Amino acid sequence: MTIETTAYKLLSASTELNNLMDKLRGKKFGLGFKQGIFTFEIPERPTNLVSKELAPFMRIYPTYENAVEYADDKSISTEERITINFWCESVKQSEQIAELMDKILEDNGFERYTTNELPRYRNTDIDLLVNVRKYRLFTWQLEKLN
């Protein structure tokens, strides 16, 4: 399973995160979607889902994948990284979502890291805060050692 799919499944399956996002939004995401969590792109057709009325919503996409350790010329681990952007109305909402998202992902082996990016900035086109979170996951293939 790809890292973005793993993160998507963990976040979208969290009742606590879904309830928080629905509460902050004031309603369920709807429009035929389970929740406002997407991989790669947020759909713009047939309805543009990047709108203030639907916030908070998030996008998960991969940013790196590489074998990182070797034994007898075979990879024994892979490091994968994702970036999760999420849009919300306020810093308070940002903190609530980030704290819960960190807990869900870190409890499942992800590590949060930063690389000189802005942690959040205002998107003036839709008047929402865009939040940037980066995580990495090491997958160990110990069976290759045997």
XYZ file of C-alpha atoms in Angstrom:
146
model
C 0.000 0.000 0.000
C 1.336 3.464 -0.824
C 2.162 5.889 1.970
C -0.511 8.379 0.918
C -3.122 5.595 0.943
C -1.956 4.474 4.387
C -2.222 8.021 5.769
C -5.592 8.532 4.070
C -7.003 5.342 5.573
C -5.752 6.223 9.059
C -7.079 9.790 8.983
C -10.401 9.081 7.277
C -11.097 6.140 9.633
C -10.632 8.287 12.738
C -14.033 9.013 14.239
C -12.436 11.675 16.433
C -10.897 13.535 13.463
C -14.067 13.221 11.387
C -16.175 14.568 14.262
C -13.765 17.467 14.807
C -13.767 18.438 11.123
C -17.566 18.204 10.946
C -17.887 20.310 14.115
C -15.494 22.993 12.811
C -17.259 22.985 9.441
C -20.694 23.039 11.049
C -21.846 20.116 8.901
C -20.707 16.918 7.230
C -18.541 17.370 4.138
C -21.111 15.693 1.904
C -21.189 16.052 -1.882
C -20.768 12.295 -2.184
C -17.457 12.242 -0.285
C -16.782 10.387 2.958
C -14.881 13.368 4.394
C -12.882 16.313 3.111
C -9.664 14.269 2.919
C -8.127 13.720 -0.515
C -4.995 12.254 -2.053
C -3.047 14.178 -4.703
C -5.664 16.731 -5.725
C -8.833 18.222 -4.370
C -11.502 17.844 -7.070
C -12.586 20.962 -8.920
C -15.158 19.239 -11.166
C -18.066 18.888 -11.231
C -18.010 21.054 -8.074
C -15.011 23.047 -6.878
C -14.318 21.622 -3.436
C -11.690 24.249 -2.602
C -14.128 26.655 -1.006
C -14.347 28.411 2.324
C -17.759 26.889 3.076
C -16.296 23.354 2.993
C -13.288 24.032 5.259
C -11.619 22.269 6.883
C -10.439 19.900 4.167
C -7.054 18.323 3.424
C -4.811 16.926 0.705
C -2.198 14.174 1.137
C 0.539 13.636 -1.426
C 3.854 11.751 -1.541
C 7.113 13.702 -1.654
C 9.871 11.091 -1.371
C 10.494 7.366 -1.507
C 13.862 5.669 -1.301
C 15.603 2.594 0.007
C 17.726 3.685 2.967
C 19.561 0.700 4.406
C 21.120 -2.312 2.768
C 22.301 -5.785 3.744
C 23.992 -8.047 1.225
C 23.106 -5.535 -1.520
C 19.404 -5.787 -0.749
C 17.236 -3.076 0.674
C 16.020 -3.770 4.212
C 14.098 -0.532 4.695
C 12.346 2.156 2.732
C 11.804 5.748 3.791
C 8.657 7.347 2.431
C 7.505 10.918 2.994
C 4.237 12.734 2.557
C 3.056 16.297 2.805
C -0.390 17.029 4.149
C -1.882 20.419 3.457
C -5.079 21.354 5.187
C -7.212 24.442 4.923
C -9.096 25.954 7.857
C -10.372 29.298 9.067
C -8.265 30.083 12.139
C -5.060 29.311 14.018
C -7.157 27.726 16.779
C -8.709 25.319 14.259
C -5.249 24.669 12.829
C -3.884 23.692 16.231
C -6.817 21.373 16.957
C -6.525 19.533 13.635
C -2.704 19.361 13.689
C -2.602 17.979 17.233
C -5.086 15.229 16.441
C -3.523 14.446 13.051
C -0.067 14.143 14.672
C -1.455 11.743 17.280
C -3.172 9.521 14.725
C -0.166 9.306 12.417
C 2.542 9.087 15.109
C 0.614 6.315 16.896
C 0.918 4.396 13.619
C 4.651 4.785 13.039
C 4.837 8.102 11.188
C 7.328 10.774 12.284
C 6.681 14.475 11.746
C 9.558 16.517 10.345
C 10.107 19.969 8.865
C 12.313 21.299 6.072
C 12.300 25.096 6.082
C 8.734 25.596 4.936
C 6.119 27.925 6.313
C 3.952 25.946 8.726
C 0.872 27.955 7.697
C -0.020 30.897 5.524
C -3.166 32.725 4.435
C -4.575 31.852 1.002
C -6.098 35.186 0.072
C -8.055 33.718 -2.862
C -10.383 31.880 -0.493
C -9.443 33.562 2.808
C -8.344 30.363 4.569
C -5.189 29.290 6.373
C -3.186 26.691 4.478
C -1.296 24.447 6.881
C 1.716 22.370 5.849
C 2.653 19.188 7.751
C 5.301 16.695 6.669
C 5.631 13.114 7.849
C 7.893 10.197 7.099
C 7.506 6.476 7.554
C 10.192 3.804 7.582
C 9.103 0.397 6.359
C 11.408 -2.423 7.436
C 11.635 -5.546 5.302
C 13.314 -7.797 7.862
C 12.193 -10.933 6.061
C 14.762 -10.060 3.373
C 17.540 -10.602 5.935
C 16.677 -14.282 6.411
